[in-house]
Short mmCIF file of C-alpha atoms in Angstrom, two decimals:
data_model
loop_
_atom_site.label_atom_id
_atom_site.label_comp_id
_atom_site.label_asym_id
_atom_site.label_seq_id
_atom_site.Cartn_x
_atom_site.Cartn_y
_atom_site.Cartn_z
CA UNK A 1 0.02 0.00 -0.02
CA UNK A 2 1.56 3.34 -1.08
CA UNK A 3 2.64 5.86 0.30
CA UNK A 4 2.60 3.89 3.63
CA UNK A 5 1.91 0.35 4.59
CA UNK A 6 -1.07 -0.82 6.69
CA UNK A 7 0.93 -0.95 10.02
CA UNK A 8 2.05 2.53 9.53
CA UNK A 9 -1.45 3.78 8.65
CA UNK A 10 -2.84 2.14 11.90
CA UNK A 11 0.00 3.81 14.08
CA UNK A 12 -0.80 7.11 12.62
CA UNK A 13 -4.57 6.72 13.28
CA UNK A 14 -4.10 5.44 16.83
CA UNK A 15 -1.50 8.17 17.55
CA UNK A 16 -3.73 11.05 16.00
CA UNK A 17 -4.13 14.24 17.79
CA UNK A 18 -7.89 13.97 16.95
CA UNK A 19 -9.45 12.10 19.74
CA UNK A 20 -12.55 10.85 17.66
CA UNK A 21 -10.20 9.22 14.93
CA UNK A 22 -8.03 7.35 17.56
CA UNK A 23 -10.99 5.15 18.46
CA UNK A 24 -12.10 4.21 14.80
CA UNK A 25 -12.53 0.38 14.52
CA UNK A 26 -9.87 -1.03 12.30
CA UNK A 27 -9.97 -4.42 10.47
CA UNK A 28 -6.68 -5.23 8.71
CA UNK A 29 -7.21 -7.31 5.56
CA UNK A 30 -3.90 -8.60 4.15
CA UNK A 31 -2.23 -11.35 2.19
CA UNK A 32 0.58 -11.46 4.66
CA UNK A 33 -0.41 -13.73 7.59
CA UNK A 34 2.92 -14.79 9.01
CA UNK A 35 3.30 -14.54 12.74
CA UNK A 36 5.48 -11.52 12.72
CA UNK A 37 3.03 -9.43 10.65
CA UNK A 38 0.04 -10.59 12.81
CA UNK A 39 1.75 -9.55 15.96
CA UNK A 40 2.72 -6.15 14.44
CA UNK A 41 -0.77 -5.53 13.43
CA UNK A 42 -1.93 -6.57 16.97
CA UNK A 43 0.59 -4.33 18.56
CA UNK A 44 -0.21 -1.37 16.29
CA UNK A 45 -3.84 -1.48 17.56
CA UNK A 46 -6.08 -3.22 14.97
CA UNK A 47 -9.36 -4.45 16.18
CA UNK A 48 -9.41 -7.44 13.92
CA UNK A 49 -7.04 -9.18 11.57
CA UNK A 50 -7.94 -11.05 8.45
CA UNK A 51 -5.92 -12.93 5.98
CA UNK A 52 -6.87 -13.20 2.45
CA UNK A 53 -8.64 -14.77 0.78
CA UNK A 54 -11.74 -13.88 2.79
CA UNK A 55 -15.45 -14.58 2.24
CA UNK A 56 -17.95 -11.67 2.41
CA UNK A 57 -19.80 -13.70 5.25
CA UNK A 58 -16.63 -13.68 7.33
CA UNK A 59 -16.09 -9.88 6.92
CA UNK A 60 -19.70 -9.40 8.03
CA UNK A 61 -19.00 -11.50 11.21
CA UNK A 62 -16.07 -9.35 12.22
CA UNK A 63 -18.00 -6.26 11.64
CA UNK A 64 -20.83 -7.71 13.82
CA UNK A 65 -18.18 -8.35 16.52
CA UNK A 66 -16.77 -4.87 16.29
CA UNK A 67 -20.06 -3.01 16.39
CA UNK A 68 -22.00 -5.53 18.83
CA UNK A 69 -19.28 -6.39 21.34
CA UNK A 70 -16.64 -3.61 21.16
CA UNK A 71 -13.51 -4.05 23.36
CA UNK A 72 -12.43 -1.38 25.63
CA UNK A 73 -9.39 0.70 24.61
CA UNK A 74 -6.18 0.47 26.52
CA UNK A 75 -3.70 3.38 26.92
CA UNK A 76 -0.27 3.25 28.49
CA UNK A 77 3.24 4.29 27.69
CA UNK A 78 3.86 1.56 24.89
CA UNK A 79 0.23 0.99 23.50
CA UNK A 80 -2.96 2.57 22.44
CA UNK A 81 -5.79 0.42 21.04
CA UNK A 82 -8.33 -2.20 21.87
CA UNK A 83 -7.79 -4.59 24.72
CA UNK A 84 -5.81 -7.37 23.01
CA UNK A 85 -7.12 -9.88 25.68
CA UNK A 86 -9.99 -11.89 24.15
CA UNK A 87 -11.31 -13.58 27.29
CA UNK A 88 -12.76 -11.94 30.26
CA UNK A 89 -11.73 -14.26 33.06
CA UNK A 90 -12.90 -11.93 35.77
CA UNK A 91 -10.73 -10.87 38.71
CA UNK A 92 -7.82 -13.15 39.62
CA UNK A 93 -8.40 -15.56 42.34
CA UNK A 94 -6.08 -16.80 44.88
CA UNK A 95 -2.78 -15.61 46.59
CA UNK A 96 -0.21 -17.89 45.20
CA UNK A 97 2.44 -16.33 42.99
CA UNK A 98 2.96 -18.15 39.72
CA UNK A 99 6.80 -17.82 39.70
CA UNK A 100 8.67 -20.99 40.57
CA UNK A 101 10.06 -20.90 44.07
CA UNK A 102 7.92 -18.41 45.48
CA UNK A 103 6.27 -19.54 48.65
CA UNK A 104 2.53 -19.20 48.71
CA UNK A 105 1.22 -15.93 50.42
CA UNK A 106 -0.90 -16.19 53.47
CA UNK A 107 -4.58 -16.08 52.68
CA UNK A 108 -5.80 -12.38 52.64
CA UNK A 109 -2.39 -11.06 53.61
CA UNK A 110 -1.63 -9.35 50.33
CA UNK A 111 -5.20 -8.71 49.16
CA UNK A 112 -6.36 -5.14 48.68
CA UNK A 113 -9.68 -3.92 49.93
CA UNK A 114 -12.16 -2.59 47.30
CA UNK A 115 -11.21 0.98 48.42
CA UNK A 116 -7.50 0.27 47.81
CA UNK A 117 -7.89 -1.57 44.49
CA UNK A 118 -6.99 0.27 41.27
CA UNK A 119 -9.68 1.22 38.66
CA UNK A 120 -10.36 -0.83 35.57
CA UNK A 121 -7.50 -1.10 32.92
CA UNK A 122 -9.75 0.15 30.12
CA UNK A 123 -8.39 3.69 30.18
CA UNK A 124 -9.89 5.96 27.33
CA UNK A 125 -12.92 3.73 26.57
CA UNK A 126 -15.60 5.09 24.28
CA UNK A 127 -18.93 3.90 23.18
CA UNK A 128 -19.78 3.40 19.56
CA UNK A 129 -22.06 6.37 19.64
CA UNK A 130 -19.08 8.58 20.66
CA UNK A 131 -17.17 7.10 17.69
CA UNK A 132 -19.79 8.09 15.04
#
């Protein structure tokens, strides 16, 4: 794609000074489906990624997902775009650290009260109405 490739276009949209443009849903449709390109697209902030050839019904399904079940947008120092996590597993349960060799924490010792807990990660979320 000239004068810039799709990844550069997504980056320019996601880092735009215009707040309404930043939240535009983006489906990347490409003939390049190698792992590196898929990861670059995901990390640049695409909502959905599709590799050619695609059927019109598959594009329609992706559009329905974007409109019907939009993911919240995340903003931090290194990323701005839709939440890349596909599964909502709810709040983490338990107190044991996953790293090997770490002793399990005593129950409730390290847990935060609801007043101490940080807010949701979805900074900068917008509804579809705000995007239009």
